[in-house]
Amino acid sequence: MFRRLFWFVAGISTGVWATTKVNRAVRRLSPDGLAATAADRALELGGRARQFAIDVRAGMTEREAELGDVLGIDGRPGPEPEPHRAVQPVNRPQITYRGHVRSRVHPQDHQQKEGH
């Protein structure tokens, strides 16, 4: 009699356990469950991306400080650089190429024909 009662209770326990597992799987695989899972994972991914960006900025700041120390730059704005002055073209020497003398040609020396 105890043997039958043991197997009866074991069968009921197994049935309850299996039913619970199946119901959880059905809820998880329903459209609402999939949407909730996707939303949770998207929020988690966004948080990780935000933390990565914060870590990158901190690393950049640290590395810039290290480079500033090595190069002797203190990070404060210095004097304004001199304005850029245009360089005047220089007359270049002629080039000898297989016995022929050719001069270097500058792009402004070329004139386009009409229609080209």
Short mmCIF file of N, CA, C and O in Angstrom, two decimals:
data_model
loop_
_atom_site.label_atom_id
_atom_site.label_comp_id
_atom_site.label_asym_id
_atom_site.label_seq_id
_atom_site.Cartn_x
_atom_site.Cartn_y
_atom_site.Cartn_z
N MET A 1 0.79 -1.17 0.00
CA MET A 1 0.00 0.00 0.00
C MET A 1 0.86 1.27 0.00
O MET A 1 0.54 2.23 -0.71
N PHE A 2 1.95 1.26 0.79
CA PHE A 2 2.82 2.42 0.81
C PHE A 2 3.53 2.61 -0.53
O PHE A 2 3.78 3.73 -0.95
N ARG A 3 3.78 1.49 -1.17
CA ARG A 3 4.44 1.57 -2.47
C ARG A 3 3.52 2.27 -3.47
O ARG A 3 3.96 3.12 -4.23
N ARG A 4 2.24 1.91 -3.50
CA ARG A 4 1.29 2.54 -4.41
C ARG A 4 1.13 4.02 -4.08
O ARG A 4 1.06 4.85 -4.98
N LEU A 5 1.06 4.35 -2.81
CA LEU A 5 0.92 5.74 -2.39
C LEU A 5 2.16 6.54 -2.81
O LEU A 5 2.04 7.67 -3.29
N PHE A 6 3.36 5.95 -2.67
CA PHE A 6 4.60 6.62 -3.08
C PHE A 6 4.56 6.94 -4.57
O PHE A 6 4.84 8.07 -4.99
N TRP A 7 4.20 5.96 -5.40
CA TRP A 7 4.18 6.17 -6.84
C TRP A 7 3.06 7.13 -7.24
O TRP A 7 3.21 7.90 -8.18
N PHE A 8 1.96 7.13 -6.54
CA PHE A 8 0.88 8.06 -6.82
C PHE A 8 1.34 9.50 -6.56
O PHE A 8 1.14 10.39 -7.38
N VAL A 9 1.99 9.75 -5.44
CA VAL A 9 2.50 11.09 -5.10
C VAL A 9 3.61 11.49 -6.07
O VAL A 9 3.68 12.64 -6.51
N ALA A 10 4.48 10.55 -6.42
CA ALA A 10 5.55 10.84 -7.37
C ALA A 10 4.97 11.22 -8.73
O ALA A 10 5.45 12.15 -9.40
N GLY A 11 3.91 10.55 -9.17
CA GLY A 11 3.27 10.86 -10.45
C GLY A 11 2.62 12.24 -10.44
O GLY A 11 2.73 13.00 -11.40
N ILE A 12 1.93 12.55 -9.34
CA ILE A 12 1.31 13.88 -9.23
C ILE A 12 2.38 14.96 -9.23
O ILE A 12 2.25 15.98 -9.92
N SER A 13 3.45 14.78 -8.50
CA SER A 13 4.54 15.77 -8.43
C SER A 13 5.16 15.98 -9.80
O SER A 13 5.42 17.11 -10.22
N THR A 14 5.41 14.90 -10.52
CA THR A 14 5.99 14.99 -11.87
C THR A 14 5.03 15.72 -12.81
O THR A 14 5.45 16.56 -13.62
N GLY A 15 3.74 15.43 -12.72
CA GLY A 15 2.75 16.10 -13.56
C GLY A 15 2.68 17.59 -13.29
O GLY A 15 2.61 18.41 -14.21
N VAL A 16 2.70 17.99 -12.02
CA VAL A 16 2.67 19.41 -11.66
C VAL A 16 3.93 20.10 -12.16
O VAL A 16 3.87 21.21 -12.72
N TRP A 17 5.06 19.46 -11.97
CA TRP A 17 6.33 20.05 -12.42
C TRP A 17 6.33 20.24 -13.94
O TRP A 17 6.70 21.30 -14.45
N ALA A 18 5.91 19.21 -14.69
CA ALA A 18 5.89 19.28 -16.15
C ALA A 18 4.90 20.34 -16.62
O ALA A 18 5.18 21.10 -17.56
N THR A 19 3.74 20.43 -16.01
CA THR A 19 2.74 21.42 -16.41
C THR A 19 3.27 22.84 -16.18
O THR A 19 3.09 23.72 -17.02
N THR A 20 3.93 23.05 -15.07
CA THR A 20 4.51 24.36 -14.76
C THR A 20 5.56 24.74 -15.80
O THR A 20 5.57 25.87 -16.30
N LYS A 21 6.42 23.80 -16.14
CA LYS A 21 7.46 24.07 -17.15
C LYS A 21 6.85 24.40 -18.50
O LYS A 21 7.28 25.33 -19.19
N VAL A 22 5.84 23.65 -18.91
CA VAL A 22 5.20 23.88 -20.21
C VAL A 22 4.52 25.24 -20.22
O VAL A 22 4.62 25.99 -21.20
N ASN A 23 3.82 25.60 -19.16
CA ASN A 23 3.14 26.90 -19.10
C ASN A 23 4.14 28.05 -19.16
O ASN A 23 3.89 29.06 -19.82
N ARG A 24 5.27 27.91 -18.49
CA ARG A 24 6.29 28.96 -18.55
C ARG A 24 6.84 29.10 -19.96
O ARG A 24 7.06 30.21 -20.45
N ALA A 25 7.09 27.99 -20.63
CA ALA A 25 7.60 28.02 -22.00
C ALA A 25 6.58 28.66 -22.94
O ALA A 25 6.93 29.44 -23.83
N VAL A 26 5.30 28.34 -22.76
CA VAL A 26 4.25 28.90 -23.61
C VAL A 26 4.18 30.42 -23.42
O VAL A 26 4.08 31.18 -24.39
N ARG A 27 4.23 30.88 -22.15
CA ARG A 27 4.20 32.32 -21.89
C ARG A 27 5.41 33.02 -22.48
O ARG A 27 5.32 34.11 -23.02
N ARG A 28 6.57 32.39 -22.36
CA ARG A 28 7.81 32.99 -22.86
C ARG A 28 7.81 33.07 -24.39
O ARG A 28 8.34 34.01 -24.96
N LEU A 29 7.20 32.09 -25.05
CA LEU A 29 7.20 32.06 -26.51
C LEU A 29 5.99 32.73 -27.14
O LEU A 29 5.87 32.77 -28.36
N SER A 30 5.12 33.30 -26.35
CA SER A 30 3.97 34.03 -26.90
C SER A 30 4.47 35.37 -27.44
O SER A 30 5.56 35.83 -27.07
N PRO A 31 3.70 36.03 -28.31
CA PRO A 31 4.15 37.32 -28.85
C PRO A 31 4.45 38.36 -27.76
O PRO A 31 5.44 39.09 -27.85
N ASP A 32 3.61 38.43 -26.74
CA ASP A 32 3.86 39.38 -25.66
C ASP A 32 5.14 39.02 -24.89
O ASP A 32 5.91 39.90 -24.51
N GLY A 33 5.34 37.75 -24.67
CA GLY A 33 6.55 37.31 -23.97
C GLY A 33 7.81 37.59 -24.77
O GLY A 33 8.83 38.02 -24.22
N LEU A 34 7.74 37.36 -26.09
CA LEU A 34 8.89 37.64 -26.94
C LEU A 34 9.18 39.14 -26.97
O LEU A 34 10.35 39.56 -26.96
N ALA A 35 8.12 39.96 -27.03
CA ALA A 35 8.31 41.42 -27.05
C ALA A 35 8.94 41.89 -25.74
O ALA A 35 9.83 42.75 -25.75
N ALA A 36 8.49 41.35 -24.63
CA ALA A 36 9.06 41.73 -23.34
C ALA A 36 10.53 41.33 -23.24
O ALA A 36 11.37 42.09 -22.76
N THR A 37 10.83 40.14 -23.73
CA THR A 37 12.22 39.68 -23.71
C THR A 37 13.10 40.56 -24.59
O THR A 37 14.21 40.94 -24.20
N ALA A 38 12.59 40.91 -25.78
CA ALA A 38 13.36 41.77 -26.68
C ALA A 38 13.57 43.15 -26.06
O ALA A 38 14.67 43.72 -26.16
N ALA A 39 12.54 43.69 -25.42
CA ALA A 39 12.67 45.01 -24.78
C ALA A 39 13.69 44.96 -23.65
O ALA A 39 14.52 45.87 -23.52
N ASP A 40 13.64 43.92 -22.85
CA ASP A 40 14.61 43.79 -21.76
C ASP A 40 16.04 43.71 -22.28
O ASP A 40 16.95 44.34 -21.75
N ARG A 41 16.22 42.94 -23.33
CA ARG A 41 17.57 42.80 -23.90
C ARG A 41 18.05 44.08 -24.55
O ARG A 41 19.23 44.42 -24.49
N ALA A 42 17.12 44.83 -25.18
CA ALA A 42 17.50 46.11 -25.78
C ALA A 42 17.92 47.10 -24.70
O ALA A 42 18.90 47.84 -24.87
N LEU A 43 17.20 47.15 -23.59
CA LEU A 43 17.58 48.03 -22.50
C LEU A 43 18.94 47.64 -21.92
O LEU A 43 19.77 48.50 -21.61
N GLU A 44 19.16 46.34 -21.80
CA GLU A 44 20.44 45.86 -21.29
C GLU A 44 21.58 46.24 -22.24
O GLU A 44 22.63 46.70 -21.81
N LEU A 45 21.35 46.08 -23.54
CA LEU A 45 22.36 46.42 -24.54
C LEU A 45 22.63 47.92 -24.52
O LEU A 45 23.79 48.35 -24.61
N GLY A 46 21.57 48.75 -24.40
CA GLY A 46 21.76 50.19 -24.33
C GLY A 46 22.59 50.59 -23.11
O GLY A 46 23.45 51.47 -23.19
N GLY A 47 22.33 49.94 -22.00
CA GLY A 47 23.11 50.23 -20.79
C GLY A 47 24.57 49.85 -20.96
O GLY A 47 25.47 50.59 -20.53
N ARG A 48 24.80 48.72 -21.58
CA ARG A 48 26.19 48.30 -21.82
C ARG A 48 26.89 49.24 -22.78
O ARG A 48 28.07 49.57 -22.60
N ALA A 49 26.18 49.69 -23.84
CA ALA A 49 26.77 50.62 -24.80
C ALA A 49 27.10 51.96 -24.12
O ALA A 49 28.14 52.55 -24.37
N ARG A 50 26.20 52.42 -23.27
CA ARG A 50 26.42 53.68 -22.54
C ARG A 50 27.66 53.54 -21.64
O ARG A 50 28.51 54.42 -21.60
N GLN A 51 27.76 52.43 -20.94
CA GLN A 51 28.91 52.21 -20.06
C GLN A 51 30.20 52.12 -20.86
O GLN A 51 31.25 52.63 -20.46
N PHE A 52 30.14 51.48 -22.05
CA PHE A 52 31.31 51.40 -22.92
C PHE A 52 31.75 52.80 -23.35
O PHE A 52 32.95 53.12 -23.34
N ALA A 53 30.79 53.65 -23.74
CA ALA A 53 31.13 55.02 -24.15
C ALA A 53 31.77 55.80 -23.00
O ALA A 53 32.74 56.54 -23.21
N ILE A 54 31.25 55.62 -21.80
CA ILE A 54 31.83 56.30 -20.64
C ILE A 54 33.27 55.82 -20.40
O ILE A 54 34.17 56.62 -20.15
N ASP A 55 33.48 54.51 -20.52
CA ASP A 55 34.83 53.95 -20.34
C ASP A 55 35.79 54.46 -21.41
O ASP A 55 36.95 54.76 -21.12
N VAL A 56 35.31 54.56 -22.65
CA VAL A 56 36.16 55.05 -23.75
C VAL A 56 36.55 56.50 -23.49
O VAL A 56 37.71 56.89 -23.65
N ARG A 57 35.57 57.34 -23.10
CA ARG A 57 35.89 58.75 -22.82
C ARG A 57 36.90 58.87 -21.68
O ARG A 57 37.81 59.70 -21.75
N ALA A 58 36.72 58.07 -20.64
CA ALA A 58 37.66 58.12 -19.52
C ALA A 58 39.06 57.70 -19.98
O ALA A 58 40.06 58.32 -19.59
N GLY A 59 39.13 56.66 -20.80
CA GLY A 59 40.42 56.22 -21.33
C GLY A 59 41.07 57.27 -22.22
O GLY A 59 42.29 57.47 -22.17
N MET A 60 40.25 57.94 -23.04
CA MET A 60 40.79 58.99 -23.91
C MET A 60 41.36 60.14 -23.08
O MET A 60 42.45 60.64 -23.36
N THR A 61 40.62 60.54 -22.05
CA THR A 61 41.09 61.63 -21.19
C THR A 61 42.39 61.25 -20.50
O THR A 61 43.33 62.05 -20.45
N GLU A 62 42.44 60.02 -20.00
CA GLU A 62 43.65 59.55 -19.33
C GLU A 62 44.83 59.52 -20.29
O GLU A 62 45.93 59.97 -19.98
N ARG A 63 44.60 59.00 -21.50
CA ARG A 63 45.68 58.90 -22.49
C ARG A 63 46.14 60.28 -22.95
O ARG A 63 47.33 60.52 -23.13
N GLU A 64 45.20 61.22 -23.12
CA GLU A 64 45.58 62.57 -23.50
C GLU A 64 46.44 63.22 -22.42
O GLU A 64 47.40 63.92 -22.73
N ALA A 65 46.10 62.96 -21.17
CA ALA A 65 46.91 63.49 -20.07
C ALA A 65 48.31 62.88 -20.09
O ALA A 65 49.30 63.60 -19.90
N GLU A 66 48.41 61.58 -20.33
CA GLU A 66 49.71 60.91 -20.41
C GLU A 66 50.55 61.50 -21.55
O GLU A 66 51.74 61.79 -21.38
N LEU A 67 49.92 61.66 -22.72
CA LEU A 67 50.65 62.21 -23.86
C LEU A 67 51.05 63.66 -23.61
O LEU A 67 52.14 64.09 -24.01
N GLY A 68 50.17 64.41 -22.95
CA GLY A 68 50.51 65.79 -22.62
C GLY A 68 51.70 65.86 -21.69
O GLY A 68 52.57 66.73 -21.84
N ASP A 69 51.78 64.95 -20.72
CA ASP A 69 52.93 64.92 -19.82
C ASP A 69 54.20 64.56 -20.58
O ASP A 69 55.26 65.16 -20.37
N VAL A 70 54.12 63.56 -21.45
CA VAL A 70 55.30 63.12 -22.21
C VAL A 70 55.78 64.21 -23.15
O VAL A 70 56.98 64.46 -23.28
N LEU A 71 54.84 64.90 -23.82
CA LEU A 71 55.21 65.92 -24.80
C LEU A 71 55.43 67.29 -24.18
O LEU A 71 55.83 68.22 -24.86
N GLY A 72 55.14 67.42 -22.90
CA GLY A 72 55.34 68.71 -22.24
C GLY A 72 54.22 69.69 -22.52
O GLY A 72 54.41 70.90 -22.44
N ILE A 73 53.07 69.20 -22.84
CA ILE A 73 51.91 70.04 -23.10
C ILE A 73 51.04 69.99 -21.85
O ILE A 73 50.68 68.93 -21.38
N ASP A 74 50.72 71.15 -21.31
CA ASP A 74 49.97 71.15 -20.06
C ASP A 74 48.46 71.15 -20.26
O ASP A 74 47.71 71.12 -19.30
N GLY A 75 47.99 71.23 -21.48
CA GLY A 75 46.56 71.15 -21.75
C GLY A 75 45.87 72.49 -21.77
O GLY A 75 44.72 72.59 -22.14
N ARG A 76 46.54 73.55 -21.33
CA ARG A 76 45.93 74.87 -21.39
C ARG A 76 46.12 75.45 -22.78
O ARG A 76 47.13 75.19 -23.44
N PRO A 77 45.18 76.27 -23.23
CA PRO A 77 45.34 76.85 -24.57
C PRO A 77 46.56 77.76 -24.61
O PRO A 77 46.79 78.55 -23.71
N GLY A 78 47.32 77.62 -25.64
CA GLY A 78 48.54 78.41 -25.79
C GLY A 78 48.30 79.59 -26.71
O GLY A 78 47.16 79.94 -27.04
N PRO A 79 49.38 80.21 -27.16
CA PRO A 79 49.23 81.35 -28.07
C PRO A 79 48.65 80.89 -29.41
O PRO A 79 48.79 79.74 -29.81
N GLU A 80 47.98 81.80 -30.05
CA GLU A 80 47.40 81.50 -31.36
C GLU A 80 48.50 81.21 -32.37
O GLU A 80 49.53 81.91 -32.39
N PRO A 81 48.33 80.20 -33.22
CA PRO A 81 49.34 79.94 -34.25
C PRO A 81 49.33 81.05 -35.29
O PRO A 81 48.32 81.74 -35.48
N GLU A 82 50.46 81.23 -35.94
CA GLU A 82 50.55 82.25 -36.98
C GLU A 82 49.65 81.87 -38.14
O GLU A 82 49.51 80.69 -38.47
N PRO A 83 49.05 82.85 -38.80
CA PRO A 83 48.19 82.52 -39.93
C PRO A 83 49.00 81.90 -41.06
O PRO A 83 50.18 82.21 -41.25
N HIS A 84 48.37 81.05 -41.81
CA HIS A 84 49.02 80.35 -42.91
C HIS A 84 49.27 81.32 -44.05
O HIS A 84 48.39 82.06 -44.48
N ARG A 85 50.50 81.32 -44.52
CA ARG A 85 50.86 82.17 -45.65
C ARG A 85 50.97 81.31 -46.90
O ARG A 85 51.50 80.21 -46.86
N ALA A 86 50.46 81.83 -47.99
CA ALA A 86 50.51 81.10 -49.25
C ALA A 86 51.96 81.01 -49.74
O ALA A 86 52.71 81.97 -49.64
N VAL A 87 52.33 79.88 -50.26
CA VAL A 87 53.67 79.66 -50.79
C VAL A 87 53.65 79.99 -52.27
O VAL A 87 52.79 79.52 -53.03
N GLN A 88 54.59 80.82 -52.69
CA GLN A 88 54.67 81.20 -54.09
C GLN A 88 55.29 80.06 -54.90
O GLN A 88 56.21 79.40 -54.43
N PRO A 89 54.78 79.79 -56.09
CA PRO A 89 55.36 78.73 -56.90
C PRO A 89 56.81 79.06 -57.27
O PRO A 89 57.17 80.21 -57.48
N VAL A 90 57.60 78.03 -57.33
CA VAL A 90 59.03 78.18 -57.63
C VAL A 90 59.26 77.68 -59.05
O VAL A 90 58.69 76.68 -59.46
N ASN A 91 60.11 78.35 -59.79
CA ASN A 91 60.48 77.86 -61.12
C ASN A 91 61.31 76.61 -60.95
O ASN A 91 62.31 76.61 -60.25
N ARG A 92 60.87 75.56 -61.55
CA ARG A 92 61.55 74.29 -61.39
C ARG A 92 62.51 74.06 -62.56
O ARG A 92 62.25 74.48 -63.68
N PRO A 93 63.58 73.34 -62.30
CA PRO A 93 64.52 73.07 -63.39
C PRO A 93 63.93 72.09 -64.39
O PRO A 93 62.99 71.37 -64.11
N GLN A 94 64.49 72.10 -65.56
CA GLN A 94 64.03 71.19 -66.59
C GLN A 94 64.51 69.79 -66.27
O GLN A 94 65.56 69.59 -65.67
N ILE A 95 63.73 68.80 -66.70
CA ILE A 95 64.05 67.41 -66.45
C ILE A 95 64.44 66.75 -67.76
O ILE A 95 63.78 66.94 -68.77
N THR A 96 65.53 65.98 -67.74
CA THR A 96 65.95 65.25 -68.92
C THR A 96 65.38 63.85 -68.83
O THR A 96 65.56 63.15 -67.85
N TYR A 97 64.66 63.44 -69.89
CA TYR A 97 64.02 62.13 -69.90
C TYR A 97 64.39 61.44 -71.20
O TYR A 97 63.96 61.85 -72.28
N ARG A 98 65.23 60.45 -71.14
CA ARG A 98 65.69 59.67 -72.29
C ARG A 98 66.17 60.57 -73.43
O ARG A 98 65.77 60.44 -74.57
N GLY A 99 66.95 61.52 -73.05
CA GLY A 99 67.56 62.38 -74.06
C GLY A 99 66.71 63.56 -74.46
O GLY A 99 67.15 64.40 -75.22
N HIS A 100 65.46 63.62 -74.02
CA HIS A 100 64.59 64.75 -74.34
C HIS A 100 64.48 65.65 -73.13
O HIS A 100 64.45 65.21 -72.00
N VAL A 101 64.42 66.92 -73.38
CA VAL A 101 64.27 67.88 -72.29
C VAL A 101 62.80 68.21 -72.15
O VAL A 101 62.15 68.61 -73.11
N ARG A 102 62.27 68.01 -70.93
CA ARG A 102 60.87 68.32 -70.66
C ARG A 102 60.81 69.20 -69.43
O ARG A 102 61.58 69.02 -68.49
N SER A 103 59.93 70.11 -69.41
CA SER A 103 59.77 70.92 -68.20
C SER A 103 58.56 70.42 -67.43
O SER A 103 57.64 69.84 -68.01
N ARG A 104 58.57 70.64 -66.13
CA ARG A 104 57.41 70.25 -65.34
C ARG A 104 56.28 71.20 -65.66
O ARG A 104 56.47 72.39 -65.79
N VAL A 105 55.13 70.66 -65.73
CA VAL A 105 53.97 71.46 -66.09
C VAL A 105 53.07 71.55 -64.86
O VAL A 105 52.77 70.56 -64.21
N HIS A 106 52.65 72.76 -64.57
CA HIS A 106 51.75 72.99 -63.45
C HIS A 106 50.31 72.95 -63.95
O HIS A 106 50.04 73.32 -65.09
N PRO A 107 49.37 72.53 -63.11
CA PRO A 107 47.98 72.46 -63.54
C PRO A 107 47.44 73.80 -64.02
O PRO A 107 46.62 73.84 -64.93
N GLN A 108 47.90 74.93 -63.46
CA GLN A 108 47.37 76.22 -63.90
C GLN A 108 47.90 76.59 -65.28
O GLN A 108 47.36 77.48 -65.93
N ASP A 109 48.94 75.90 -65.78
CA ASP A 109 49.48 76.17 -67.11
C ASP A 109 48.60 75.58 -68.20
O ASP A 109 48.67 75.99 -69.35
N HIS A 110 47.77 74.58 -67.85
CA HIS A 110 46.91 73.94 -68.84
C HIS A 110 45.65 74.76 -69.02
O HIS A 110 45.07 75.26 -68.08
N GLN A 111 45.25 74.89 -70.24
CA GLN A 111 43.98 75.57 -70.52
C GLN A 111 43.07 74.56 -71.20
O GLN A 111 43.47 73.89 -72.14
N GLN A 112 41.85 74.47 -70.71
CA GLN A 112 40.92 73.53 -71.29
C GLN A 112 40.32 74.09 -72.57
O GLN A 112 40.03 75.27 -72.67
N LYS A 113 40.14 73.18 -73.53
CA LYS A 113 39.45 73.55 -74.74
C LYS A 113 37.97 73.49 -74.51
O LYS A 113 37.50 72.77 -73.63
N GLU A 114 37.22 74.21 -75.27
CA GLU A 114 35.78 74.18 -75.11
C GLU A 114 35.24 72.79 -75.43
O GLU A 114 35.70 72.14 -76.36
N GLY A 115 34.28 72.36 -74.64
CA GLY A 115 33.68 71.06 -74.89
C GLY A 115 34.38 69.91 -74.19
O GLY A 115 34.01 68.76 -74.34
N HIS A 116 35.44 70.19 -73.43
CA HIS A 116 36.16 69.12 -72.73
C HIS A 116 36.00 69.26 -71.26
O HIS A 116 35.95 70.23 -70.66
#
